Amino acid sequence: MLGRLYANASIYGLGIILVRAGSILLLPLYWLRLEPSDYGIIGLTQAVSLFLAPVLGMGMVDAVQRFYYDWRVEERPHYLAAVWLFVLAVSALVCGMLDLAGSRLFALLFDQVAFDPYLRIAIWTAFATNLSMLPLMLLRVREQLRRYSYVVLGQFLTQAGITLYLIFALEMGVTGYLLGTLIGAGLWGGYFIVCMLREARWPLQRTHLTEPLCYALPIMPAAVLDGLNTIADRYFLDKFVGLRQIGLYTLAHQFGQGSNVFNQIMKNSWFPFIYRVTSERDDAPHVLAKFSLYYLAVLALPALGIALLSRELIQFFGDEKYFGIYEYIPAFVLFYYIHAIANSFGRGLDLARRMAYTPVIQAAGLTVSIFLMWFLIPRLGLWGAILAILSANFVRTLLLVYLAHHFYPRPIMARQIAVMAAAILAVFYLASMADTSSLALNALIKIAVIAAGAMLIVWFVLDRKPAMTLVGHALRSLKARMR
C-alpha cells in the first residue's frame, strides 16, 4: 500500500515539481522588469482569485471525489454532467455579477490597487482556473498519473511563455504578468470544456445533482469562509502597509508555497488512497494512523529544504532589493506544514460523513485571524499578518484533527510524532547556524544537516528495517509504473 501511495505521489510530483521549480527560476527574470511594489499589486490582485477559488468550486468537486467509486459505472457520466453544468453556471453568474459591481465593491476593500484592469483580470482568471478543477480531479481519482502531469506541465509552459512575451516583448509590466495568467488559464479552459463534454452523458435526473449537492451544502459556507481567510491578510495589509512591503510579503509567500507543492503532490495521491482503504479494509483506522505519520515524515524534508536553502537561492539569483524576502520565508513554510498536518491527521469528518462541522472550524479560524490582524498589523506590520495567519491556521487544524479523531477514531502515535517534531526543530536550528562567506559552502552544510535529519526520522520514527523495506517497495512500484 505504501508503495502504491508513494509511487502515485512521485509520478504526480514529476510534473508539479518541474512547474514549481520553473516558477521559482523565472522569478529572477521577472525581477529584471518588475519592482517590489509591482508584486504588491500582484499580491492584492491574487488575493481576489484565491478568495474566489473555493467559492466558485462550492465543494462540488470534493463531492465527486468522495462518491466517484460509490456511483455505478454506468451512472457516473450523468453525475459528472450534472455537477459540471451546475458549477459552470454558478461560476459564470458570480463572476459576471462581480464584474458589473466590481468598481464600487472593490473600492470598499482595497485602497492601493485599481479595479480596472487589475481586479477585473483577477475575477476572470478565477473563472478560467475553475474550469480545470473537475477535469484534473478526475485524472487524480482515476490515477491517470502521466496525463495529469503532462497537463499540469503544459499549463505552466503556456502561461510562462505568454507572460514572458507580454512583459519583455510588449513591455506591459505588471499588467502583462496578470494577463499572462488569465490568457493561459483561458486557453486551457477551452481544452477542459472539450474534455468534460466528452465525459458527460444525457439525459439528467434530479438525483444526479441532489446527491453531490447534499454532500456539498455543508461545505459551501466553509468554502466562503475559507475564501475570506485567504483575503483577510491582504485587506488589512492594504490599509496599514505600503505596496513595497506587500510585495516582499507576496514573494515570501510564493517561496513558502514551494513546500505546499509537495503537500499538494501527496494530497493528490492521499485522498483517493484513503477513500479506497476505508471502503475496502476492516483495519482502515490503523492504516490511516500509520500512513498519516509517513505523510508528515516525507513532507518534513522538502519543508526544511525550502525554509533553509531559500536564502542562498535568493542571494545567488536575485537583486539586492529582494534580499529581505528570506526573513519571512520560514514562517510561510511552517504555515503550509500546518496544512500538511490537517491533510494527514485531519481526515475523518468526510469519512464519517459529518461535514456539517466544517463551517464551524473555518469560522473559528476566521475569527482568530481577523481579530489578530486587526490588533497586530497596525503594530507589527508584516509580522503581525504572519503571526495572525499562523495562529488561525493552528486553531483550524487543532479543531479539525480533534473532530476527525472523535468521529473516526484511530490510534494516536504520540511517541513517534514527538520524536519527529524534535528532529525537525533540531535540524532547522543547527542548519540555520551555517554562516560562512561562501554561499555554496552554506548550502552544502545545510544539505548535510537535512540528510542527517532524514536518517534520524527514518531510524526512530519509521522503525528502521520495516521503513527501509517499505521504501524499497515504493521504489520498485514507481519503476513499474513508469514503464
mmCIF file of N, CA and C in Angstrom, residues 358-437:
data_model
loop_
_atom_site.group_PDB
_atom_site.id
_atom_site.type_symbol
_atom_site.label_atom_id
_atom_site.label_comp_id
_atom_site.label_asym_id
_atom_site.label_seq_id
_atom_site.Cartn_x
_atom_site.Cartn_y
_atom_site.Cartn_z
ATOM 1 N N THR A 358 -17.691 21.398 9.326
ATOM 2 C CA THR A 358 -16.649 22.116 8.585
ATOM 3 C C THR A 358 -16.798 23.633 8.687
ATOM 4 N N PRO A 359 -17.995 24.212 8.518
ATOM 5 C CA PRO A 359 -18.103 25.674 8.663
ATOM 6 C C PRO A 359 -17.713 26.168 10.048
ATOM 7 N N VAL A 360 -17.975 25.365 11.088
ATOM 8 C CA VAL A 360 -17.609 25.768 12.451
ATOM 9 C C VAL A 360 -16.095 25.917 12.565
ATOM 10 N N ILE A 361 -15.373 24.971 11.973
ATOM 11 C CA ILE A 361 -13.904 25.017 12.008
ATOM 12 C C ILE A 361 -13.394 26.258 11.287
ATOM 13 N N GLN A 362 -13.930 26.512 10.089
ATOM 14 C CA GLN A 362 -13.488 27.677 9.318
ATOM 15 C C GLN A 362 -13.855 28.981 10.018
ATOM 16 N N ALA A 363 -15.031 29.018 10.629
ATOM 17 C CA ALA A 363 -15.457 30.238 11.327
ATOM 18 C C ALA A 363 -14.545 30.532 12.513
ATOM 19 N N ALA A 364 -14.131 29.491 13.234
ATOM 20 C CA ALA A 364 -13.223 29.689 14.363
ATOM 21 C C ALA A 364 -11.890 30.246 13.885
ATOM 22 N N GLY A 365 -11.369 29.682 12.800
ATOM 23 C CA GLY A 365 -10.106 30.180 12.265
ATOM 24 C C GLY A 365 -10.212 31.609 11.770
ATOM 25 N N LEU A 366 -11.319 31.911 11.085
ATOM 26 C CA LEU A 366 -11.501 33.267 10.564
ATOM 27 C C LEU A 366 -11.627 34.279 11.693
ATOM 28 N N THR A 367 -12.320 33.922 12.760
ATOM 29 C CA THR A 367 -12.470 34.826 13.909
ATOM 30 C C THR A 367 -11.115 35.154 14.530
ATOM 31 N N VAL A 368 -10.309 34.123 14.752
ATOM 32 C CA VAL A 368 -8.968 34.334 15.296
ATOM 33 C C VAL A 368 -8.137 35.192 14.347
ATOM 34 N N SER A 369 -8.216 34.882 13.056
ATOM 35 C CA SER A 369 -7.425 35.597 12.061
ATOM 36 C C SER A 369 -7.762 37.081 12.024
ATOM 37 N N ILE A 370 -9.045 37.411 11.927
ATOM 38 C CA ILE A 370 -9.444 38.815 11.803
ATOM 39 C C ILE A 370 -9.106 39.592 13.067
ATOM 40 N N PHE A 371 -9.365 39.001 14.223
ATOM 41 C CA PHE A 371 -9.051 39.712 15.473
ATOM 42 C C PHE A 371 -7.555 40.004 15.574
ATOM 43 N N LEU A 372 -6.720 39.003 15.325
ATOM 44 C CA LEU A 372 -5.279 39.205 15.448
ATOM 45 C C LEU A 372 -4.740 40.153 14.380
ATOM 46 N N MET A 373 -5.292 40.103 13.182
ATOM 47 C CA MET A 373 -4.842 41.038 12.148
ATOM 48 C C MET A 373 -5.217 42.470 12.518
ATOM 49 N N TRP A 374 -6.432 42.648 12.991
ATOM 50 C CA TRP A 374 -6.868 43.977 13.422
ATOM 51 C C TRP A 374 -5.977 44.509 14.544
ATOM 52 N N PHE A 375 -5.554 43.628 15.440
ATOM 53 C CA PHE A 375 -4.755 44.050 16.589
ATOM 54 C C PHE A 375 -3.262 44.170 16.257
ATOM 55 N N LEU A 376 -2.727 43.223 15.464
ATOM 56 C CA LEU A 376 -1.278 43.128 15.300
ATOM 57 C C LEU A 376 -0.707 43.887 14.100
ATOM 58 N N ILE A 377 -1.422 43.911 12.972
ATOM 59 C CA ILE A 377 -0.842 44.515 11.767
ATOM 60 C C ILE A 377 -0.541 46.001 11.948
ATOM 61 N N PRO A 378 -1.425 46.806 12.567
ATOM 62 C CA PRO A 378 -1.054 48.214 12.781
ATOM 63 C C PRO A 378 0.184 48.368 13.667
ATOM 64 N N ARG A 379 0.479 47.392 14.503
ATOM 65 C CA ARG A 379 1.607 47.485 15.430
ATOM 66 C C ARG A 379 2.874 46.818 14.896
ATOM 67 N N LEU A 380 2.728 45.685 14.195
ATOM 68 C CA LEU A 380 3.888 44.895 13.771
ATOM 69 C C LEU A 380 4.052 44.804 12.261
ATOM 70 N N GLY A 381 3.138 45.352 11.501
ATOM 71 C CA GLY A 381 3.265 45.304 10.049
ATOM 72 C C GLY A 381 3.156 43.884 9.512
ATOM 73 N N LEU A 382 4.126 43.481 8.665
ATOM 74 C CA LEU A 382 4.083 42.171 8.038
ATOM 75 C C LEU A 382 4.110 41.042 9.061
ATOM 76 N N TRP A 383 4.911 41.206 10.111
ATOM 77 C CA TRP A 383 4.973 40.153 11.124
ATOM 78 C C TRP A 383 3.640 40.000 11.855
ATOM 79 N N GLY A 384 2.890 41.051 11.959
ATOM 80 C CA GLY A 384 1.554 40.941 12.537
ATOM 81 C C GLY A 384 0.659 40.052 11.703
ATOM 82 N N ALA A 385 0.736 40.218 10.363
ATOM 83 C CA ALA A 385 -0.057 39.374 9.471
ATOM 84 C C ALA A 385 0.388 37.921 9.559
ATOM 85 N N ILE A 386 1.698 37.707 9.606
ATOM 86 C CA ILE A 386 2.220 36.338 9.653
ATOM 87 C C ILE A 386 1.815 35.636 10.948
ATOM 88 N N LEU A 387 1.949 36.324 12.059
ATOM 89 C CA LEU A 387 1.540 35.731 13.341
ATOM 90 C C LEU A 387 0.045 35.424 13.346
ATOM 91 N N ALA A 388 -0.736 36.292 12.717
ATOM 92 C CA ALA A 388 -2.187 36.078 12.685
ATOM 93 C C ALA A 388 -2.557 34.854 11.860
ATOM 94 N N ILE A 389 -1.968 34.707 10.670
ATOM 95 C CA ILE A 389 -2.343 33.562 9.827
ATOM 96 C C ILE A 389 -1.813 32.256 10.419
ATOM 97 N N LEU A 390 -0.648 32.300 11.074
ATOM 98 C CA LEU A 390 -0.146 31.099 11.731
ATOM 99 C C LEU A 390 -1.073 30.669 12.874
ATOM 100 N N SER A 391 -1.490 31.623 13.678
ATOM 101 C CA SER A 391 -2.373 31.310 14.803
ATOM 102 C C SER A 391 -3.711 30.766 14.317
ATOM 103 N N ALA A 392 -4.281 31.403 13.300
ATOM 104 C CA ALA A 392 -5.574 30.952 12.779
ATOM 105 C C ALA A 392 -5.464 29.559 12.167
ATOM 106 N N ASN A 393 -4.388 29.321 11.446
ATOM 107 C CA ASN A 393 -4.196 28.006 10.833
ATOM 108 C C ASN A 393 -4.026 26.927 11.901
ATOM 109 N N PHE A 394 -3.324 27.261 12.981
ATOM 110 C CA PHE A 394 -3.148 26.310 14.083
ATOM 111 C C PHE A 394 -4.490 25.981 14.740
ATOM 112 N N VAL A 395 -5.328 26.995 14.965
ATOM 113 C CA VAL A 395 -6.639 26.769 15.585
ATOM 114 C C VAL A 395 -7.512 25.895 14.686
ATOM 115 N N ARG A 396 -7.553 26.200 13.388
ATOM 116 C CA ARG A 396 -8.355 25.398 12.454
ATOM 117 C C ARG A 396 -7.895 23.947 12.446
ATOM 118 N N THR A 397 -6.589 23.752 12.392
ATOM 119 C CA THR A 397 -6.052 22.392 12.308
ATOM 120 C C THR A 397 -6.303 21.627 13.594
ATOM 121 N N LEU A 398 -6.145 22.280 14.740
ATOM 122 C CA LEU A 398 -6.383 21.625 16.024
ATOM 123 C C LEU A 398 -7.825 21.152 16.129
ATOM 124 N N LEU A 399 -8.771 22.011 15.755
ATOM 125 C CA LEU A 399 -10.185 21.623 15.800
ATOM 126 C C LEU A 399 -10.482 20.494 14.811
ATOM 127 N N LEU A 400 -9.908 20.606 13.607
ATOM 128 C CA LEU A 400 -10.146 19.596 12.582
ATOM 129 C C LEU A 400 -9.630 18.227 13.028
ATOM 130 N N VAL A 401 -8.414 18.185 13.558
ATOM 131 C CA VAL A 401 -7.834 16.919 13.983
ATOM 132 C C VAL A 401 -8.628 16.324 15.148
ATOM 133 N N TYR A 402 -9.027 17.171 16.080
ATOM 134 C CA TYR A 402 -9.815 16.672 17.215
ATOM 135 C C TYR A 402 -11.131 16.047 16.742
ATOM 136 N N LEU A 403 -11.853 16.762 15.888
ATOM 137 C CA LEU A 403 -13.149 16.247 15.419
ATOM 138 C C LEU A 403 -12.967 15.024 14.528
ATOM 139 N N ALA A 404 -11.904 15.020 13.725
ATOM 140 C CA ALA A 404 -11.651 13.870 12.856
ATOM 141 C C ALA A 404 -11.429 12.610 13.679
ATOM 142 N N HIS A 405 -10.648 12.718 14.761
ATOM 143 C CA HIS A 405 -10.386 11.553 15.598
ATOM 144 C C HIS A 405 -11.596 11.192 16.468
ATOM 145 N N HIS A 406 -12.436 12.178 16.747
ATOM 146 C CA HIS A 406 -13.634 11.898 17.545
ATOM 147 C C HIS A 406 -14.654 11.093 16.733
ATOM 148 N N PHE A 407 -14.880 11.500 15.488
ATOM 149 C CA PHE A 407 -15.910 10.848 14.681
ATOM 150 C C PHE A 407 -15.377 9.649 13.890
ATOM 151 N N TYR A 408 -14.074 9.600 13.673
ATOM 152 C CA TYR A 408 -13.473 8.441 13.012
ATOM 153 C C TYR A 408 -12.253 8.044 13.836
ATOM 154 N N PRO A 409 -12.456 7.346 14.968
ATOM 155 C CA PRO A 409 -11.359 7.059 15.908
ATOM 156 C C PRO A 409 -10.255 6.231 15.257
ATOM 157 N N ARG A 410 -9.016 6.509 15.662
ATOM 158 C CA ARG A 410 -7.849 5.765 15.207
ATOM 159 C C ARG A 410 -6.743 5.941 16.238
ATOM 160 N N PRO A 411 -5.728 5.096 16.229
ATOM 161 C CA PRO A 411 -4.629 5.252 17.193
ATOM 162 C C PRO A 411 -3.885 6.576 16.981
ATOM 163 N N ILE A 412 -3.348 7.112 18.072
ATOM 164 C CA ILE A 412 -2.515 8.312 18.016
ATOM 165 C C ILE A 412 -1.092 7.901 18.364
ATOM 166 N N MET A 413 -0.194 8.035 17.424
ATOM 167 C CA MET A 413 1.196 7.588 17.596
ATOM 168 C C MET A 413 2.006 8.725 18.211
ATOM 169 N N ALA A 414 1.735 8.990 19.489
ATOM 170 C CA ALA A 414 2.270 10.186 20.148
ATOM 171 C C ALA A 414 3.792 10.173 20.240
ATOM 172 N N ARG A 415 4.386 9.013 20.549
ATOM 173 C CA ARG A 415 5.847 8.974 20.708
ATOM 174 C C ARG A 415 6.545 9.310 19.399
ATOM 175 N N GLN A 416 6.092 8.699 18.308
ATOM 176 C CA GLN A 416 6.727 8.950 17.022
ATOM 177 C C GLN A 416 6.542 10.411 16.590
ATOM 178 N N ILE A 417 5.370 10.968 16.858
ATOM 179 C CA ILE A 417 5.117 12.363 16.499
ATOM 180 C C ILE A 417 6.050 13.287 17.275
ATOM 181 N N ALA A 418 6.228 13.020 18.580
ATOM 182 C CA ALA A 418 7.095 13.864 19.401
ATOM 183 C C ALA A 418 8.545 13.787 18.939
ATOM 184 N N VAL A 419 9.012 12.576 18.623
ATOM 185 C CA VAL A 419 10.393 12.419 18.151
ATOM 186 C C VAL A 419 10.591 13.137 16.827
ATOM 187 N N MET A 420 9.625 13.007 15.929
ATOM 188 C CA MET A 420 9.750 13.667 14.630
ATOM 189 C C MET A 420 9.762 15.181 14.777
ATOM 190 N N ALA A 421 8.908 15.726 15.627
ATOM 191 C CA ALA A 421 8.880 17.177 15.848
ATOM 192 C C ALA A 421 10.215 17.662 16.405
ATOM 193 N N ALA A 422 10.775 16.905 17.362
ATOM 194 C CA ALA A 422 12.073 17.298 17.932
ATOM 195 C C ALA A 422 13.166 17.247 16.880
ATOM 196 N N ALA A 423 13.133 16.228 16.022
ATOM 197 C CA ALA A 423 14.145 16.111 14.966
ATOM 198 C C ALA A 423 14.053 17.268 13.979
ATOM 199 N N ILE A 424 12.844 17.646 13.603
ATOM 200 C CA ILE A 424 12.662 18.750 12.651
ATOM 201 C C ILE A 424 13.186 20.055 13.241
ATOM 202 N N LEU A 425 12.841 20.338 14.489
ATOM 203 C CA LEU A 425 13.300 21.570 15.124
ATOM 204 C C LEU A 425 14.817 21.589 15.269
ATOM 205 N N ALA A 426 15.412 20.444 15.627
ATOM 206 C CA ALA A 426 16.866 20.384 15.788
ATOM 207 C C ALA A 426 17.572 20.606 14.459
ATOM 208 N N VAL A 427 17.062 19.997 13.397
ATOM 209 C CA VAL A 427 17.672 20.173 12.074
ATOM 210 C C VAL A 427 17.603 21.636 11.639
ATOM 211 N N PHE A 428 16.442 22.261 11.828
ATOM 212 C CA PHE A 428 16.319 23.658 11.408
ATOM 213 C C PHE A 428 17.274 24.558 12.200
ATOM 214 N N TYR A 429 17.352 24.340 13.493
ATOM 215 C CA TYR A 429 18.223 25.183 14.326
ATOM 216 C C TYR A 429 19.692 25.005 13.945
ATOM 217 N N LEU A 430 20.136 23.764 13.816
ATOM 218 C CA LEU A 430 21.542 23.511 13.511
ATOM 219 C C LEU A 430 21.918 24.010 12.114
ATOM 220 N N ALA A 431 21.061 23.746 11.133
ATOM 221 C CA ALA A 431 21.378 24.157 9.763
ATOM 222 C C ALA A 431 21.339 25.665 9.596
ATOM 223 N N SER A 432 20.449 26.346 10.307
ATOM 224 C CA SER A 432 20.362 27.803 10.179
ATOM 225 C C SER A 432 21.591 28.517 10.733
ATOM 226 N N MET A 433 22.421 27.810 11.497
ATOM 227 C CA MET A 433 23.633 28.408 12.039
ATOM 228 C C MET A 433 24.762 28.470 11.011
ATOM 229 N N ALA A 434 24.601 27.807 9.852
ATOM 230 C CA ALA A 434 25.623 27.847 8.803
ATOM 231 C C ALA A 434 25.737 29.272 8.269
ATOM 232 N N ASP A 435 26.866 29.892 8.470
ATOM 233 C CA ASP A 435 27.031 31.302 8.093
ATOM 234 C C ASP A 435 28.489 31.557 7.738
ATOM 235 N N THR A 436 28.918 31.022 6.585
ATOM 236 C CA THR A 436 30.264 31.271 6.085
ATOM 237 C C THR A 436 30.192 32.331 4.997
ATOM 238 N N SER A 437 31.350 32.666 4.457
ATOM 239 C CA SER A 437 31.395 33.676 3.399
ATOM 240 C C SER A 437 31.046 33.092 2.031
#
